[in-house]
Coordinates of C-alpha atoms and ligand atoms in Angstrom, one line a residue:
M1 CA 31.1 81.1 10.6
E2 CA 29.9 84.6 11.5
G3 CA 26.2 84.8 11.7
N4 CA 25.7 81.1 11.6
P5 CA 23.3 80.3 14.5
G6 CA 24.3 76.6 14.5
D7 CA 27.9 77.5 15.2
Q8 CA 26.8 79.9 17.8
S9 CA 25.0 77.3 19.8
R10 CA 27.4 74.4 19.3
Y11 CA 30.5 76.5 20.4
G12 CA 28.6 79.0 22.6
R13 CA 30.2 77.8 25.8
Q14 CA 33.7 78.7 24.6
L15 CA 33.1 81.7 22.3
G16 CA 33.1 84.1 25.4
L17 CA 36.6 83.0 26.5
P18 CA 39.4 85.6 26.1
G19 CA 41.3 84.6 23.0
V20 CA 38.5 82.6 21.4
G21 CA 35.5 84.6 20.3
P22 CA 34.2 84.4 16.7
E23 CA 37.7 85.2 15.3
G24 CA 39.3 82.4 17.3
Q25 CA 36.5 80.0 16.4
A26 CA 37.0 80.8 12.8
R27 CA 40.7 80.1 13.2
L28 CA 39.9 76.7 14.6
A29 CA 37.5 76.0 11.8
A30 CA 40.2 76.9 9.3
A31 CA 42.9 74.8 11.1
R32 CA 44.2 71.5 9.7
V33 CA 45.4 69.2 12.5
L34 CA 47.0 65.8 12.1
V35 CA 46.8 63.2 14.9
V36 CA 49.3 60.4 14.5
G37 CA 47.8 57.4 16.3
A38 CA 44.1 56.7 16.8
G39 CA 44.6 54.6 20.0
G40 CA 44.7 55.4 23.7
L41 CA 45.9 59.0 23.4
G42 CA 44.5 59.5 19.9
S43 CA 40.9 58.6 20.8
P44 CA 40.3 61.4 23.3
I45 CA 42.5 63.8 21.3
L46 CA 40.4 63.3 18.1
L47 CA 37.1 63.6 20.0
Y48 CA 38.0 66.8 21.8
L49 CA 39.6 68.4 18.7
A50 CA 36.4 67.7 16.9
A51 CA 34.4 69.0 19.8
A52 CA 36.4 72.3 19.8
G53 CA 35.6 72.9 16.2
I54 CA 38.8 72.1 14.4
G55 CA 37.8 72.2 10.7
T56 CA 40.1 69.5 9.2
L57 CA 41.4 66.5 11.1
G58 CA 43.9 64.0 9.8
V59 CA 44.0 60.5 11.3
A60 CA 47.2 58.4 10.8
D61 CA 47.3 54.9 12.1
P62 CA 48.3 51.6 10.4
D63 CA 46.7 49.3 12.9
T64 CA 43.4 47.4 13.4
V65 CA 41.3 47.4 16.5
S66 CA 41.9 44.6 19.0
L67 CA 40.1 43.6 22.2
S68 CA 42.9 44.7 24.6
N69 CA 42.7 48.3 23.1
L70 CA 39.3 48.8 24.7
N71 CA 40.4 49.7 28.2
R72 CA 41.4 53.1 26.9
Q73 CA 40.8 53.5 23.1
I74 CA 37.3 55.0 23.5
L75 CA 36.8 55.8 19.8
H76 CA 36.5 52.0 19.1
G77 CA 34.1 49.4 20.4
P78 CA 33.5 45.6 20.2
G79 CA 31.9 46.0 16.8
D80 CA 35.1 47.5 15.4
L81 CA 37.4 44.5 16.3
G82 CA 39.6 43.8 13.3
R83 CA 38.7 47.0 11.5
P84 CA 41.3 49.6 10.6
K85 CA 41.4 52.2 13.4
T86 CA 41.3 55.0 10.8
E87 CA 37.9 53.7 9.5
S88 CA 36.5 53.2 13.0
A89 CA 37.7 56.7 14.0
R90 CA 36.1 58.1 10.8
D91 CA 32.7 56.6 11.6
K92 CA 32.6 58.0 15.1
L93 CA 34.0 61.4 14.3
A94 CA 31.7 61.9 11.2
A95 CA 28.7 61.1 13.4
F96 CA 29.8 63.5 16.1
R97 CA 30.8 66.3 13.7
P98 CA 29.1 65.8 10.2
D99 CA 30.8 69.0 8.9
L100 CA 34.3 67.8 9.8
D101 CA 36.8 67.5 6.9
L102 CA 38.4 64.1 7.7
R103 CA 41.6 62.8 6.0
L104 CA 42.6 59.3 6.6
H105 CA 46.2 58.0 6.5
P106 CA 46.1 54.3 7.2
R107 CA 49.8 53.8 7.4
A108 CA 52.8 54.3 9.7
L109 CA 54.7 57.5 9.3
D110 CA 58.3 57.0 8.3
D111 CA 61.1 59.3 6.9
G112 CA 59.9 58.5 3.4
N113 CA 56.3 59.8 3.8
A114 CA 56.1 61.9 7.0
T115 CA 57.4 65.2 5.5
E116 CA 54.9 65.2 2.7
I117 CA 52.0 64.2 5.0
V118 CA 52.9 66.8 7.7
A119 CA 53.2 69.5 5.1
G120 CA 49.4 69.4 4.6
Y121 CA 48.7 70.4 8.2
D122 CA 49.1 73.4 10.5
L123 CA 49.8 71.4 13.7
V124 CA 50.5 67.7 14.6
L125 CA 49.7 65.8 17.8
A126 CA 51.7 62.7 18.4
A127 CA 49.7 59.9 20.0
V128 CA 52.3 57.2 19.4
D129 CA 54.2 54.7 21.7
S130 CA 57.8 54.7 20.4
R131 CA 60.7 57.0 20.5
E132 CA 61.4 56.2 16.8
S133 CA 57.9 57.3 15.8
R134 CA 58.4 60.6 17.7
R135 CA 61.8 61.1 16.1
V136 CA 60.2 60.7 12.6
I137 CA 57.5 63.2 13.5
N138 CA 60.0 65.6 15.0
R139 CA 62.2 65.5 11.9
A140 CA 59.3 66.0 9.5
C141 CA 57.8 68.9 11.6
Y142 CA 61.1 70.7 11.8
A143 CA 61.6 70.2 8.1
R144 CA 58.2 71.8 7.4
G145 CA 58.0 74.3 10.2
V146 CA 54.9 72.7 11.7
P147 CA 54.4 72.8 15.5
W148 CA 53.7 69.5 17.3
I149 CA 52.6 68.3 20.6
D150 CA 53.9 65.1 22.2
G151 CA 52.3 63.0 24.9
G152 CA 53.4 59.8 26.5
V153 CA 51.9 57.3 29.0
D154 CA 53.3 54.4 31.0
G155 CA 51.8 52.8 34.0
F156 CA 50.5 55.6 36.2
E157 CA 52.7 58.3 34.7
G158 CA 52.5 60.6 31.7
L159 CA 54.2 63.5 30.1
V160 CA 53.4 66.3 27.7
S161 CA 55.6 68.7 25.7
A162 CA 55.2 71.1 22.8
Y163 CA 57.7 71.8 20.0
R164 CA 57.5 74.9 17.9
P165 CA 59.9 75.1 14.9
P166 CA 62.2 76.7 14.1
G167 CA 63.1 77.2 17.7
G168 CA 64.4 74.5 20.0
P169 CA 64.5 72.5 22.1
C170 CA 63.1 69.8 19.9
Y171 CA 62.4 66.1 20.8
E172 CA 65.9 65.2 19.6
C173 CA 67.4 67.7 22.0
L174 CA 65.6 65.9 24.9
T175 CA 66.2 62.3 23.9
R176 CA 69.4 62.3 21.8
G177 CA 71.1 59.0 22.2
A178 CA 68.3 57.4 24.3
P179 CA 67.5 54.0 23.0
D180 CA 64.0 52.8 22.0
L181 CA 62.5 50.0 23.9
P182 CA 61.5 47.5 21.2
G183 CA 58.8 45.0 21.8
R184 CA 57.8 46.4 25.1
V185 CA 54.0 46.6 25.7
P186 CA 53.4 48.9 28.7
Q187 CA 50.7 48.2 31.3
L188 CA 48.5 51.3 31.6
F189 CA 46.0 52.9 33.9
G190 CA 43.5 53.4 31.0
A191 CA 42.1 56.8 32.1
L192 CA 45.7 58.2 32.2
A193 CA 45.6 58.2 28.4
G194 CA 42.6 60.5 28.6
T195 CA 44.3 62.9 31.0
V196 CA 47.5 63.2 28.9
G197 CA 45.7 63.3 25.6
L198 CA 43.5 66.1 26.7
L199 CA 46.5 68.1 28.0
Q200 CA 47.9 67.7 24.5
V201 CA 44.6 69.0 23.0
Q202 CA 44.7 72.1 25.3
E203 CA 48.3 72.8 24.2
A204 CA 47.3 72.5 20.6
L205 CA 44.3 74.9 21.0
K206 CA 46.5 77.3 22.9
I207 CA 49.0 77.4 20.0
L208 CA 46.3 77.7 17.4
L209 CA 44.6 80.5 19.2
G210 CA 47.7 82.2 20.7
I211 CA 46.5 81.8 24.2
G212 CA 48.6 81.5 27.3
R213 CA 52.1 79.9 27.5
P214 CA 52.5 76.6 25.6
L215 CA 54.8 73.9 27.0
V216 CA 57.6 74.9 24.6
G217 CA 61.0 74.3 26.2
R218 CA 59.3 72.6 29.1
V219 CA 58.0 69.1 29.9
L220 CA 55.0 68.5 32.1
F221 CA 55.2 65.3 34.1
Y222 CA 52.1 63.8 35.7
D223 CA 52.0 61.0 38.3
S224 CA 48.4 59.9 38.9
R225 CA 49.2 58.0 42.1
E226 CA 50.0 61.1 44.2
P227 CA 48.5 62.9 42.1
R228 CA 51.1 65.5 41.1
F229 CA 52.1 67.6 38.1
D230 CA 55.7 68.8 37.7
V231 CA 57.0 71.1 35.0
V232 CA 60.7 70.9 34.1
E233 CA 62.4 73.4 31.8
V234 CA 64.7 71.9 29.1
P235 CA 67.3 73.9 27.2
P236 CA 68.0 73.5 23.4
D237 CA 71.0 71.4 22.5
P238 CA 73.2 73.8 20.5
S239 CA 74.6 70.9 18.5
C240 CA 71.2 69.2 17.8
P241 CA 71.2 67.8 14.3
V242 CA 67.5 68.7 13.9
C243 CA 66.7 72.0 15.4
A244 CA 70.1 73.7 15.5
N245 CA 70.1 73.7 11.7
A246 CA 66.5 74.9 11.7
R247 CA 67.4 77.8 14.0
S248 CA 70.3 78.9 11.9
P249 CA 69.6 78.2 8.2
G250 CA 72.7 78.0 6.1
I251 CA 75.0 77.1 9.0
N252 CA 75.8 73.5 9.5
H253 CA 76.0 72.6 13.2
R254 CA 76.1 68.9 12.6
G255 CA 78.6 67.9 15.2
H256 CA 78.8 64.4 16.5
G257 CA 79.7 62.8 19.7
E258 CA 80.0 65.9 21.9
H259 CA 76.8 65.1 23.7
G260 CA 76.8 61.4 24.4
V261 CA 73.6 61.1 26.5
Ligands
LIG1 ZN1 66.8 69.8 18.8

């Protein structure tokens, strides 16, 4: 990267930032980042990670593009209807960043494959719409020691948080016992997915570059109607079956029932 005039011009507007510079830019070029979901959150996330100069991007999504996706899923267009989202994403991202190393995972992550997939990356961004998908990502990331950034959107509201193994709190600490909402298709202010997805990107870049204070142990809530941001601190659950073990290897904290949320 050093001495490459093409890189200098493409990333020239961020190279002067404290914490970036040629060293930080080289760190981004060496980084391998997985985005789980190439939809409303995943579209802006993938574009801005590519724009920032991330070297290797993984795209995981089992779905195909449908018409109702297009109020927010800006990686895809009418010509992509019926195509796998991973392929549509690949075409746009390769055109935007021809030097990008793209890895496609056209399938849903589950406990059988997530740990192996996650192990190939330095950081994961969840752009999914179910608690179960987040739990799968959380378990895999804590098993492999990979930090991950969550984002969620519903209606006019969104939230963002960051998880950094082996420390807690993890997603399980926050949501233990909370049920999933099967079959529910939320209505959504489309641009909200851009706001929340790009907050996730900034958290990811902060962690990769060691800048600022990531949203670890905190959840950022956004209400676009007011508009208003709130940040709430969340403690680790000392009996969490995911991160309590990660924090204290060799000690089994698997208790059950003490924290019926
Ligand atoms: Zn936990």
